[in-house]
Coordinates of C-alpha atoms in Angstrom, one line a residue:
X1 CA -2.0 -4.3 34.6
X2 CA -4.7 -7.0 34.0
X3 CA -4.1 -10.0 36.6
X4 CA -4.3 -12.3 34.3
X5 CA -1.2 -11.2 31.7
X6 CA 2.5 -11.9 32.3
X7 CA 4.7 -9.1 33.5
X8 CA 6.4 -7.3 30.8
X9 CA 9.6 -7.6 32.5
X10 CA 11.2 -10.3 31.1
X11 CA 8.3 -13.3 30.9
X12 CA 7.3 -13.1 26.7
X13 CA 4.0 -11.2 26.3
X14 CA 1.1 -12.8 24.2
X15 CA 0.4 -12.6 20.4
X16 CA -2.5 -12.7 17.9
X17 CA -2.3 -12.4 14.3
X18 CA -5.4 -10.8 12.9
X19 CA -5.6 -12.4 9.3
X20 CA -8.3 -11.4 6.8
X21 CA -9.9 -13.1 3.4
X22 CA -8.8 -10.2 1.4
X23 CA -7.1 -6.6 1.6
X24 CA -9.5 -4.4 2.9
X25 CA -11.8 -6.9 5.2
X26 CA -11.0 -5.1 8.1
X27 CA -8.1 -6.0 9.3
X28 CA -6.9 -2.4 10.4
X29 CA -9.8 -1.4 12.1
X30 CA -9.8 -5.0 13.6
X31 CA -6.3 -4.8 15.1
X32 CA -6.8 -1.3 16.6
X33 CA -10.4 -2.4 18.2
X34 CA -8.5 -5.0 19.8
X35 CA -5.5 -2.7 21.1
X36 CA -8.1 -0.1 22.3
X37 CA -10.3 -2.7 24.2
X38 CA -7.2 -4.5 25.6
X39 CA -6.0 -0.7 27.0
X40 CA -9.0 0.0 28.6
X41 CA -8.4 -3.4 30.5
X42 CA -5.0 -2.4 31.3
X43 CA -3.2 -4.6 29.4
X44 CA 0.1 -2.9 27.9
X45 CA -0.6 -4.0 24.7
X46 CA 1.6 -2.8 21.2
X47 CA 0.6 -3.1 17.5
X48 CA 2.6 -4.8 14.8
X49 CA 2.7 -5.1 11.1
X50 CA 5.9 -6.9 9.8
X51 CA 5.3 -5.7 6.1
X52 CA 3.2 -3.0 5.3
X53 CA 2.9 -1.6 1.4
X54 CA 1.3 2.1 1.8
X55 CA 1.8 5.4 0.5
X56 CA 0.4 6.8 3.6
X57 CA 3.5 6.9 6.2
X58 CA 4.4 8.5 9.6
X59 CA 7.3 9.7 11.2
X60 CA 8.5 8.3 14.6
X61 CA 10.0 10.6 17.3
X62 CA 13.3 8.8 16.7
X63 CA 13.0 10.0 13.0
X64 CA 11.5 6.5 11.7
X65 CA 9.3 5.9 8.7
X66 CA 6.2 3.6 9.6
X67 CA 3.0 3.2 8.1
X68 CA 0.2 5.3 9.0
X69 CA -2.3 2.4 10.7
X70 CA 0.6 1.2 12.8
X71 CA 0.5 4.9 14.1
X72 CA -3.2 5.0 14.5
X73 CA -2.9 1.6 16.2
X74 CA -0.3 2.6 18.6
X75 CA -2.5 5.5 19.3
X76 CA -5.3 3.1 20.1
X77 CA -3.0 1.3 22.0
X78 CA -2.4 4.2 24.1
X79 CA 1.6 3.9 23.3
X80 CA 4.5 5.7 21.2
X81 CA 5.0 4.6 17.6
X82 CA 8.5 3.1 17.1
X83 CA 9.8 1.6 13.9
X84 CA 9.7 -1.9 15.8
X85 CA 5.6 -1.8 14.7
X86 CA 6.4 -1.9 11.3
X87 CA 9.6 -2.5 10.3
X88 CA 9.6 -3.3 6.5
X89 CA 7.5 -0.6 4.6
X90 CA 6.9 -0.7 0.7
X91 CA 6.1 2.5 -0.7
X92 CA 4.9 1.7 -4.5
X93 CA 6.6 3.7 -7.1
X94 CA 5.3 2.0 -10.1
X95 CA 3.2 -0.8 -10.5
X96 CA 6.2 -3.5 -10.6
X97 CA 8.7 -1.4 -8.4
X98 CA 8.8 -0.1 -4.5
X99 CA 10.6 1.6 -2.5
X100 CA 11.6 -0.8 0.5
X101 CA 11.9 1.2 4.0
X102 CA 13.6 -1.0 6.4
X103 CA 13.5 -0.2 10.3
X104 CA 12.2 3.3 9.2
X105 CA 15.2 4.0 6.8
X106 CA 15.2 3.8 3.3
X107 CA 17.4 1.2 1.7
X108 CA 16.8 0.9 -1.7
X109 CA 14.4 0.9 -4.6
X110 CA 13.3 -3.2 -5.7
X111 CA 10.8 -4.8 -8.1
X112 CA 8.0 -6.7 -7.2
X113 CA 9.9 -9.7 -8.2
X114 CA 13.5 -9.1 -6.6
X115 CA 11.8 -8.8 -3.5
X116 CA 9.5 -11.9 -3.7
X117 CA 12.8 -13.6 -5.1
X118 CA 14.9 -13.7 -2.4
X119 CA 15.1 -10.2 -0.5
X120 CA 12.0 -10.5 1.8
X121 CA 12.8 -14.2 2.5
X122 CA 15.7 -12.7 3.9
X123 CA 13.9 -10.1 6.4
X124 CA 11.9 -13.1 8.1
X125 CA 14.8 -12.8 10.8
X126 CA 14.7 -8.9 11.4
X127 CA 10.7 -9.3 11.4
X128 CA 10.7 -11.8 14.2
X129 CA 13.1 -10.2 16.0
X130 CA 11.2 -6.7 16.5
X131 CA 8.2 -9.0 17.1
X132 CA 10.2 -10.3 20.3
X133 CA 11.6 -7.1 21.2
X134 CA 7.5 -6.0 21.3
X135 CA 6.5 -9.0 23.4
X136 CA 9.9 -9.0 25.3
X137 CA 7.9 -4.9 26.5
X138 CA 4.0 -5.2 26.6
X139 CA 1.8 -7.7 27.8
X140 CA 0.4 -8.5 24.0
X141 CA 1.4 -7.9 20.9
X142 CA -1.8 -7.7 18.2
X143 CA -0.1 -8.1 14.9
X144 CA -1.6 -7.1 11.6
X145 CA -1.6 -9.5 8.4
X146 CA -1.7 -8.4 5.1
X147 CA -3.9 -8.8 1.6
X148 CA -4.8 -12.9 2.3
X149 CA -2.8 -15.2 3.7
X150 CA -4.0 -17.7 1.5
X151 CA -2.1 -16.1 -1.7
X152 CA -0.4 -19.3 -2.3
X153 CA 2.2 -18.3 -4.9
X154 CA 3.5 -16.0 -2.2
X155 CA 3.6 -18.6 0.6
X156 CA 7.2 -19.8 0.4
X157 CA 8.8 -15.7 1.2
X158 CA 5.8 -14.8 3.4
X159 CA 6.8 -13.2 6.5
X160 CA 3.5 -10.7 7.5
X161 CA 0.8 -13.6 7.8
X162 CA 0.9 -17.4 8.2
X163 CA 5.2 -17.2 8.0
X164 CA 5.0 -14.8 11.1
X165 CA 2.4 -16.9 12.7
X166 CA 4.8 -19.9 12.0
X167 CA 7.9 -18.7 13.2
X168 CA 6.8 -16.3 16.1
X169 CA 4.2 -19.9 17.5
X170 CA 1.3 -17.2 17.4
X171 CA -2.5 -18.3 17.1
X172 CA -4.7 -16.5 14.3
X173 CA -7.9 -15.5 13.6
X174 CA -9.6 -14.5 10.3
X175 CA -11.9 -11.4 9.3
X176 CA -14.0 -11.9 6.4
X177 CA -16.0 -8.4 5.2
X178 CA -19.3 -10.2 4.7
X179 CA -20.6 -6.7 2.4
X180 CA -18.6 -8.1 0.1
X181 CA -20.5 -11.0 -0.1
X182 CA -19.4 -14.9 -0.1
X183 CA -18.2 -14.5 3.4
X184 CA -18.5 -18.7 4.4
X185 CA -17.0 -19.4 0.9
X186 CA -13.9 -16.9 2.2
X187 CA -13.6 -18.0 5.6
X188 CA -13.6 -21.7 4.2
X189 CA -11.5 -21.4 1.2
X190 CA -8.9 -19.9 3.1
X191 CA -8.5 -22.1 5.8
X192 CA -8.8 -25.1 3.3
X193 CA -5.6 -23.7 0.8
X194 CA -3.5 -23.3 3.8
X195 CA -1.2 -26.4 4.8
X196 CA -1.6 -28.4 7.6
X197 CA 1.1 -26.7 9.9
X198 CA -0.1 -23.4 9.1
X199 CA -4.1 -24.5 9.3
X200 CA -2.9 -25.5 13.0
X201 CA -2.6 -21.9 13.8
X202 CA -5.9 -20.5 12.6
X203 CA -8.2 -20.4 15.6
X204 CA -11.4 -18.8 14.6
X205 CA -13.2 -16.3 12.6
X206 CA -14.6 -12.8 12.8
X207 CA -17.5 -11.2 10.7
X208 CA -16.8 -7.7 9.6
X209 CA -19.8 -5.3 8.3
X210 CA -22.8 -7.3 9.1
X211 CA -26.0 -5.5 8.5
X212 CA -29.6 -7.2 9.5
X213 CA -30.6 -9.6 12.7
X214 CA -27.6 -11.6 13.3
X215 CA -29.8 -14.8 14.2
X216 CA -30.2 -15.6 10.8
X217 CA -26.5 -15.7 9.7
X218 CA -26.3 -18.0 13.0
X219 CA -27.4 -21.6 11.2
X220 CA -24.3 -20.4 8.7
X221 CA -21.8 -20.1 11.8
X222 CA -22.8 -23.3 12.9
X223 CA -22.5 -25.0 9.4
X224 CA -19.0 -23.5 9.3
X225 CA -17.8 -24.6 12.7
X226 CA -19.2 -27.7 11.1
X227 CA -17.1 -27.7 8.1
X228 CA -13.6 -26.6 10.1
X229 CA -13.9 -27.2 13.5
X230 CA -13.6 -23.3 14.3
X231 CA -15.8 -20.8 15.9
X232 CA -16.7 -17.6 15.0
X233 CA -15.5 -15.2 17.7
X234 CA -17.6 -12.3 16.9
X235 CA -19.9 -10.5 14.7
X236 CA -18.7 -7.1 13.8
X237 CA -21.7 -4.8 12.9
X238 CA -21.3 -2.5 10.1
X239 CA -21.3 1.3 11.7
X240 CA -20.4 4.1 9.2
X241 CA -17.2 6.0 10.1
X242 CA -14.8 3.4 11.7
X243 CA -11.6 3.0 9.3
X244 CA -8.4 4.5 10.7
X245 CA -5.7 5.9 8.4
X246 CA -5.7 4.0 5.6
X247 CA -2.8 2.1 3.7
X248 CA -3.9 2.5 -0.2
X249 CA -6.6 4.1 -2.4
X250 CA -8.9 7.2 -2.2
X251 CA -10.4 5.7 1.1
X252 CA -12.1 7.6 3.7
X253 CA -10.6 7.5 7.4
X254 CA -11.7 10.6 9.8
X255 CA -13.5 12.5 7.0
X256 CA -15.9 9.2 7.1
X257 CA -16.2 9.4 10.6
X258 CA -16.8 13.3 10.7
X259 CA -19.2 13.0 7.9
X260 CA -21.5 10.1 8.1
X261 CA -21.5 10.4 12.0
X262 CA -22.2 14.0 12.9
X263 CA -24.5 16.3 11.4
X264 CA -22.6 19.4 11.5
X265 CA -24.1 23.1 9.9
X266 CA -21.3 25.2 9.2
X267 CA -20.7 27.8 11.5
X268 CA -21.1 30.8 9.5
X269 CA -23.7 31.8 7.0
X270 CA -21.8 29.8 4.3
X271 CA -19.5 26.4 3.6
X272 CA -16.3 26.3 2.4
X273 CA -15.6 23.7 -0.7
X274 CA -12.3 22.1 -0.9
X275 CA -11.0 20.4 -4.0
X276 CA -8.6 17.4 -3.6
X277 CA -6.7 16.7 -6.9
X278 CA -6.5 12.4 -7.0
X279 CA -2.7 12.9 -8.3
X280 CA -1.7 9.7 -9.3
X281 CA 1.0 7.6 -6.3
X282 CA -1.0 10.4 -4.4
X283 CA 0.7 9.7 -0.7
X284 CA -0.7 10.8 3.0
X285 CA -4.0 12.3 1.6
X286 CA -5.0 11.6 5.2
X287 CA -3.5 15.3 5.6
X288 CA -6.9 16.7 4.2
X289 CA -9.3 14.5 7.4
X290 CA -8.4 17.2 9.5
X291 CA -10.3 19.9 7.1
X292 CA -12.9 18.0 6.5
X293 CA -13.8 17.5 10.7
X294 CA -14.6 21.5 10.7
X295 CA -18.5 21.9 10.3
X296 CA -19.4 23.8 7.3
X297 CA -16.4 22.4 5.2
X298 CA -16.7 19.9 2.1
X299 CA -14.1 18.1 1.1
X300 CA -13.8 15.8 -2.5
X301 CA -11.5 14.5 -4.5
X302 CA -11.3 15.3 -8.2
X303 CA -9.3 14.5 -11.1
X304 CA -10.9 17.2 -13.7
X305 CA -10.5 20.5 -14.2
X306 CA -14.0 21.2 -14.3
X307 CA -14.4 20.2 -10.6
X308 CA -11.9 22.8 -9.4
X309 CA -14.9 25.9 -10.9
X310 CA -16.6 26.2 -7.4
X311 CA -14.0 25.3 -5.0
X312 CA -12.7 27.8 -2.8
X313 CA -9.8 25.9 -2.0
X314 CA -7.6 23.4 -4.3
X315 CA -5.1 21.0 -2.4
X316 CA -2.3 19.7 -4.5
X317 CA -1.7 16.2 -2.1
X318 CA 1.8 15.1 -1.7
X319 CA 2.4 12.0 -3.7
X320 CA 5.3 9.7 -4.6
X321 CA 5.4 10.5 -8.1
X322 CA 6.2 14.4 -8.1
X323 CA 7.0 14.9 -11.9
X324 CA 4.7 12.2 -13.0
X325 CA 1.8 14.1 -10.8
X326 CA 3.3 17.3 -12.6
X327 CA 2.3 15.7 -16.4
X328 CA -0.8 14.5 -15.3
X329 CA -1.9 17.8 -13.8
X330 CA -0.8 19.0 -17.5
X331 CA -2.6 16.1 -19.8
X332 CA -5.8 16.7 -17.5
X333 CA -6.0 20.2 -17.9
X334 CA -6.1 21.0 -14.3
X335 CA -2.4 22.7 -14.4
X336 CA -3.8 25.6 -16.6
X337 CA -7.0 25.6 -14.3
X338 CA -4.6 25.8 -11.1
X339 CA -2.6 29.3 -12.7
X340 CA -6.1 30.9 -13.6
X341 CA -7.4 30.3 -10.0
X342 CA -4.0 32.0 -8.8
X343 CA -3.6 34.6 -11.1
X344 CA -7.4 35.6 -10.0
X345 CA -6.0 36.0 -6.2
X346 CA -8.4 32.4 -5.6
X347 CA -6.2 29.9 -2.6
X348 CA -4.4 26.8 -3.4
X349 CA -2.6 24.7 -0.8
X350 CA 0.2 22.5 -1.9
X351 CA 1.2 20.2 0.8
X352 CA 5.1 17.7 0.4
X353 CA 5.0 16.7 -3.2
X354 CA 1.8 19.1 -4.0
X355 CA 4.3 21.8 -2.5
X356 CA 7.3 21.1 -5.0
X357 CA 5.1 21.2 -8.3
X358 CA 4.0 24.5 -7.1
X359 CA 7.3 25.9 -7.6
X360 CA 9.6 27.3 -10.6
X361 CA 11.9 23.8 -11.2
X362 CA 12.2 20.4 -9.8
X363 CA 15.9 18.6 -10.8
X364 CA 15.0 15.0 -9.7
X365 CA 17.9 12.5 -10.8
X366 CA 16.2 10.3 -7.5
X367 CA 12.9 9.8 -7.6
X368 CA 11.9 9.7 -11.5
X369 CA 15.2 10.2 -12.8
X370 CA 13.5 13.3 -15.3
X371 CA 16.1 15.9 -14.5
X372 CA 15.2 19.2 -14.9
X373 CA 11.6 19.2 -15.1
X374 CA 9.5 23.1 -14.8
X375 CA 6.8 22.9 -12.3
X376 CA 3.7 25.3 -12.3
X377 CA 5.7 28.1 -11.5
X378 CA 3.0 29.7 -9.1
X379 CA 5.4 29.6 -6.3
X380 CA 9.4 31.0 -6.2
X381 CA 10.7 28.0 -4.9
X382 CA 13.4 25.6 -6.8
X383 CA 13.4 21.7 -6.0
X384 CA 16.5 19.6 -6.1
X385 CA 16.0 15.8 -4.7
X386 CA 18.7 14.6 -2.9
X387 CA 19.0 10.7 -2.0
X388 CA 18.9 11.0 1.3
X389 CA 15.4 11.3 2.7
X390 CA 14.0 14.0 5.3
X391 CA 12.4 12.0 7.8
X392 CA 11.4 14.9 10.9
X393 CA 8.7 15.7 13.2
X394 CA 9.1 19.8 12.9
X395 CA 7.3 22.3 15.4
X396 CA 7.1 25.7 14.5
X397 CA 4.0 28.4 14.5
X398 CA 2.3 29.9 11.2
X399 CA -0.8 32.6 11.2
X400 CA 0.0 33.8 14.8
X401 CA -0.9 29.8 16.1
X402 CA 1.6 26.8 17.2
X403 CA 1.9 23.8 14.6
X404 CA 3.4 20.5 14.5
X405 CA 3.7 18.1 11.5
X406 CA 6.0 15.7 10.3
X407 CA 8.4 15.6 6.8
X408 CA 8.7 12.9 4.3
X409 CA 10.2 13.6 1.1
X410 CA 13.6 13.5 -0.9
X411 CA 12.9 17.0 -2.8
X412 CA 15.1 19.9 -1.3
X413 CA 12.9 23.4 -1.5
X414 CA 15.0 26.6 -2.3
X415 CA 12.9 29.6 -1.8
X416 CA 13.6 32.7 -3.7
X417 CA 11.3 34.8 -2.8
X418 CA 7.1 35.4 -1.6
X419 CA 5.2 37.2 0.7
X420 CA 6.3 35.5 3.7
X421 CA 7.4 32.2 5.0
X422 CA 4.6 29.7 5.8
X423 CA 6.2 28.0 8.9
X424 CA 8.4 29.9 11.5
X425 CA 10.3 29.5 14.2
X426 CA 9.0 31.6 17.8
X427 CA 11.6 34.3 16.5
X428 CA 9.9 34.6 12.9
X429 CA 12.7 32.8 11.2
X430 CA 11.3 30.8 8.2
X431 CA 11.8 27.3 9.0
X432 CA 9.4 25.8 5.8
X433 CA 7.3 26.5 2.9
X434 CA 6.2 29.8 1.6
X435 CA 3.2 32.5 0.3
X436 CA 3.0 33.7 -2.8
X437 CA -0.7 35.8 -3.3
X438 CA -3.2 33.0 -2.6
X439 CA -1.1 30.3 -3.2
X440 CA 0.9 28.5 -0.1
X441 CA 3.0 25.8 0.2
X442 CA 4.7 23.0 3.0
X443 CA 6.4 20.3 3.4
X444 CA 4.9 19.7 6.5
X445 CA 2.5 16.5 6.7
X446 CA -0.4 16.9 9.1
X447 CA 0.0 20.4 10.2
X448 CA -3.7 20.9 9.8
X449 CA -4.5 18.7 12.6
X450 CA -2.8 21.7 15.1
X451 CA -6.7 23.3 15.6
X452 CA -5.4 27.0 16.1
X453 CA -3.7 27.0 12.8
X454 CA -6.0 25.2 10.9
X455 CA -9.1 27.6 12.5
X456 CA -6.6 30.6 11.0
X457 CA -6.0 29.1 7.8
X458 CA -9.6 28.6 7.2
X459 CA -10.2 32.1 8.0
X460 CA -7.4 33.3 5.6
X461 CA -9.0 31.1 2.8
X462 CA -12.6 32.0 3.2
X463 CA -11.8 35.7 3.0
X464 CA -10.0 34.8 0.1
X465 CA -12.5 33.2 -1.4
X466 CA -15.1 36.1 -0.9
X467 CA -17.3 33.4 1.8
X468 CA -19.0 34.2 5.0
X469 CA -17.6 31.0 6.4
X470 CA -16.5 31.0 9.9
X471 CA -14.6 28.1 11.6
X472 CA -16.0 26.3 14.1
X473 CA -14.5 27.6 17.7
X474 CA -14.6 24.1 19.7
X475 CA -13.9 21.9 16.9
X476 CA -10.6 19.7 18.5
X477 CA -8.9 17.1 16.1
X478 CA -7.1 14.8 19.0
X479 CA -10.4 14.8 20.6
X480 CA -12.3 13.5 17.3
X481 CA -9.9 10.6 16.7
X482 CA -9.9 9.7 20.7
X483 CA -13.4 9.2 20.4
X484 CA -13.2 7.4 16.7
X485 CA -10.8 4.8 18.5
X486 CA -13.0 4.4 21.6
X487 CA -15.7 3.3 18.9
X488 CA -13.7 0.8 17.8
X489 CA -13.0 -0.5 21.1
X490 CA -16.4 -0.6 21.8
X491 CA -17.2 -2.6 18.9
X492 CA -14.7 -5.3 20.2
X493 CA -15.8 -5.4 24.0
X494 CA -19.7 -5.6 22.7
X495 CA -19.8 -7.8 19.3
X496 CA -16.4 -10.1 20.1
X497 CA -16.4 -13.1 22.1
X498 CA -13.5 -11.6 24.7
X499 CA -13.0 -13.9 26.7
X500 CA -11.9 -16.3 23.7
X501 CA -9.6 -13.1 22.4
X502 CA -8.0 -12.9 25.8
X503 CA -7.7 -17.0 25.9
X504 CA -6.0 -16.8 22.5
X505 CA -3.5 -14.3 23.1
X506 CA -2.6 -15.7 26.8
X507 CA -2.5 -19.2 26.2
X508 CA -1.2 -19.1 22.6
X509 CA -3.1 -21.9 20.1
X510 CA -5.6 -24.6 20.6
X511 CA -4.8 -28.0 20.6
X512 CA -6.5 -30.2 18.4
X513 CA -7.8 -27.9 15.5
X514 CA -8.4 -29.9 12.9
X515 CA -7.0 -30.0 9.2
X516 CA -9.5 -28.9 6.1
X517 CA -8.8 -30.7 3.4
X518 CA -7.2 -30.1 0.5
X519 CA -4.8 -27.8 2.1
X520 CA -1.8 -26.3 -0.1
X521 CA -0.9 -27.5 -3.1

């Protein structure tokens, strides 16, 4: 352990709160930089995001629902994942309602409004107390904001920015995604709307996705620390390839990374093209990163039917909206394009949700509330939610190779029938999923990450598909992602002003920051 931190053993560990401008300036990639580079120093250091709203989850080994960025944090942080990194999850449903996971369990479905209104008030206590428990453990805690804390008509319920910062006595520093543009108007609005008690806590900034010679944004630092009385603590370069899992949206993680930052030939004479359908609520489509490391394969989303013509391999996504996914495959023409490319022996992957619409019938009284709904019928497999949730982290083998995932999903597969079972037991029992022809499907999240399988699969496929393609030999997932989060370590140690980080999270806030006026309303 770094000298200079307090034991874990009963003395409180240190906290920062990385805040940003907006959603999406950084903040993820911020938090794990900071977690990766604090690791390396030996610092036991833990993640933490009090509210999270994401359709991309994980499951714990203790069976708890988190968000996928805490995970990928904790990874950076070189640590376990426990439900005490993120203990209220929202998984959208709608655009006015969520589904509110609390301490990894589900508890109930809530609108927008009945959770502003009074139920996450409420959670401020449950929030701070897994924050302790965190500090109580590691030497720092590095806890993640969300969207801005300057959203002033959420102020009074907040408990994931400026109401943690407040009631946990943690200092907090800013990130502002200059590419966006307006990145002194951000960093000063923000501090300015905040009130006085809450201003107190903001102790410097941090530029996100600079391109260019940093000296001439200097004289704009300097005007800043001017206008606020806070430095900038670092100037983040923009580098192709570093966002980790990410909460919302059709947003590149690993597949950036594998991309933009290695020039791979395929390994065969050919590539393999795999087709993504953008389902709408479409949930963990982080599942398809792992395909799209293997050199030679090229991976896309698409949302028309057209698209699927020269894929080799269609992924039905799991998503949060099963039957609504189901119409809008229908309305988009890309069911009826789905059956042809089974019925000519052509492979389709359904993965959670894309798995259930594969099959014969889905009775949902949970989820949408449809009933009996048909599916595609490409699979002999019947779906029945139940309200209680399947929350595992199953190991098993398929095609001859070992696999591990993890399940997240109220739908209840019944199979009838197929070829054979997809994932086994080491006896050959059928523990998940099933083959029928080309067509296969799982409820297993991030099985594709297991390299042995997912080398097999791609074989299975591109025979399949009448390519010469041939996986890769050394390509090694873990190993990709290791090195992804040792990037954004690096960025930290060589663009941040450390010693100010490790001052911050040691010392806890500055004295004497000054107040911006006009503050809050």
């Amino acid at each position: 352990m770094n000298g200079r931190f307090k034991a874990s053993g009963g003395a409180v560990g240190g906290g920062l709160l990385v805040a940003g401008t907006t959603s999406d300036a950084g903040k993820s990639v911020v938090t794990a930089g900071i977690c990766r580079w604090l690791v390396r120093q030996g610092v036991r250091v833990a993640p933490f995001k009090a509210q999270n709203m994401s359709l991309n989850s994980f499951v714990t080994r203790e069976g708890a629902e988190i968000g996928r960025a805490q995970a990928m944090q904790a990874a950076a942080a070189r640590v376990e994942p426990t439900a005490l990194m993120n203990p209220v999850l929202l998984k959208p449903g709608s655009d006015r309602s969520s589904q509110v996971v609390l301490l990894g369990k589900p508890v109930g479905e809530l609108s927008a409004k009945g959770y502003h209104d009074g139920r996450q008030e409420q959670l401020l206590g449950t929030v701070t107390d897994c924050l302790a428990e965190l500090r109580r453990t590691h030497d720092a805690v590095i806890c993640e904001g969300a969207g801005s804390p300057a959203e002033i008509n959420l102020r009074r319920t907040d408990i994931v920015n400026m109401g943690l910062a407040r009631a946990a006595r943690i200092p907090a520093v800013v990130v502002g995604d200059i590419d966006r543009g307006g990145v002194f108007a951000s960093f000063f609005g923000t501090t300015a709307l905040l009130s006085k008690e809450d201003q107190a806590l903001v102790a410097g900034y941090l530029v996100n996705k600079f391109r260019g010679d940093v000296t001439l944004l200097e004289p704009g630092l300097d005007m800043l620390r001017g206008l606020t009385g806070r430095r900038t603590l670092g100037v983040l370069p923009f580098s192709h390839g570093l966002g980790i899992d990410e909460e919302d949206g059709l947003r590149v993680s690993l597949r950036g990374a594998v991309r933009e930052s290695v020039v791979a030939p395929p390994h065969g004479a050919e590539v393999l093209r795999v087709a993504v359908c953008a389902v709408p609520l479409m949930s963990n489509f982080t599942d398809v990163d792992a395909l799209a490391a293997e050199p030679g394969v090229v991976v896309r989303f698409v949302d028309r039917a057209e698209e699927l013509a020269d894929a080799d391999l269609v992924v039905l996504p799991g998503t949060r909206g099963t039957v609504r996914a189901l119409a809008w495959l229908r309305e988009r023409g890309l069911a009826d394009a789905i059956a042809r490319r089974a019925a000519e022996g052509r492979p389709v992957l359904g993965i959670c949700g894309g798995y259930q619409m594969l099959g014969e019938r889905i009775e949902d009284d949970i989820e949408s509330k449809a009933g009996v709904v048909d599916g595609l019928g490409l699979l002999p497999v019947r779906v029945r939610f139940a309200a209680e949730k399947t929350l595992a982290r199953p190991v098993g083998e398929a095609l001859g190779e070992p696999v591990t995932g993890y399940e997240i999903h109220h739908g209840v597969a019944e199979v009838t029938g197929g070829d054979e079972a997809f994932m086994s037991d080491d006896q050959g029992r059928s523990l998940d999923g099933c083959r029928t022809g080309s067509v296969w499907g799982t409820h297993w999240h991030g099985s594709l990450e297991s390299d042995g399988f997912r080398r097999a699969f791609l074989r299975r496929v591109a025979a399949d598909a009448g390519r010469a393609f041939v996986p890769a030999p050394d390509t090694g997932f873990a190993a990709l992602r290791e090195e992804q989060l040792d990037r954004l370590g690096d960025l930290i140690e060589e663009h941040a002003d450390t010693g100010a980080l490790l001052r911050l999270i040691e010392e806890g806030v500055p004295e004497g920051l000054p107040f911006v006026p006009p503050g809050a309303p």
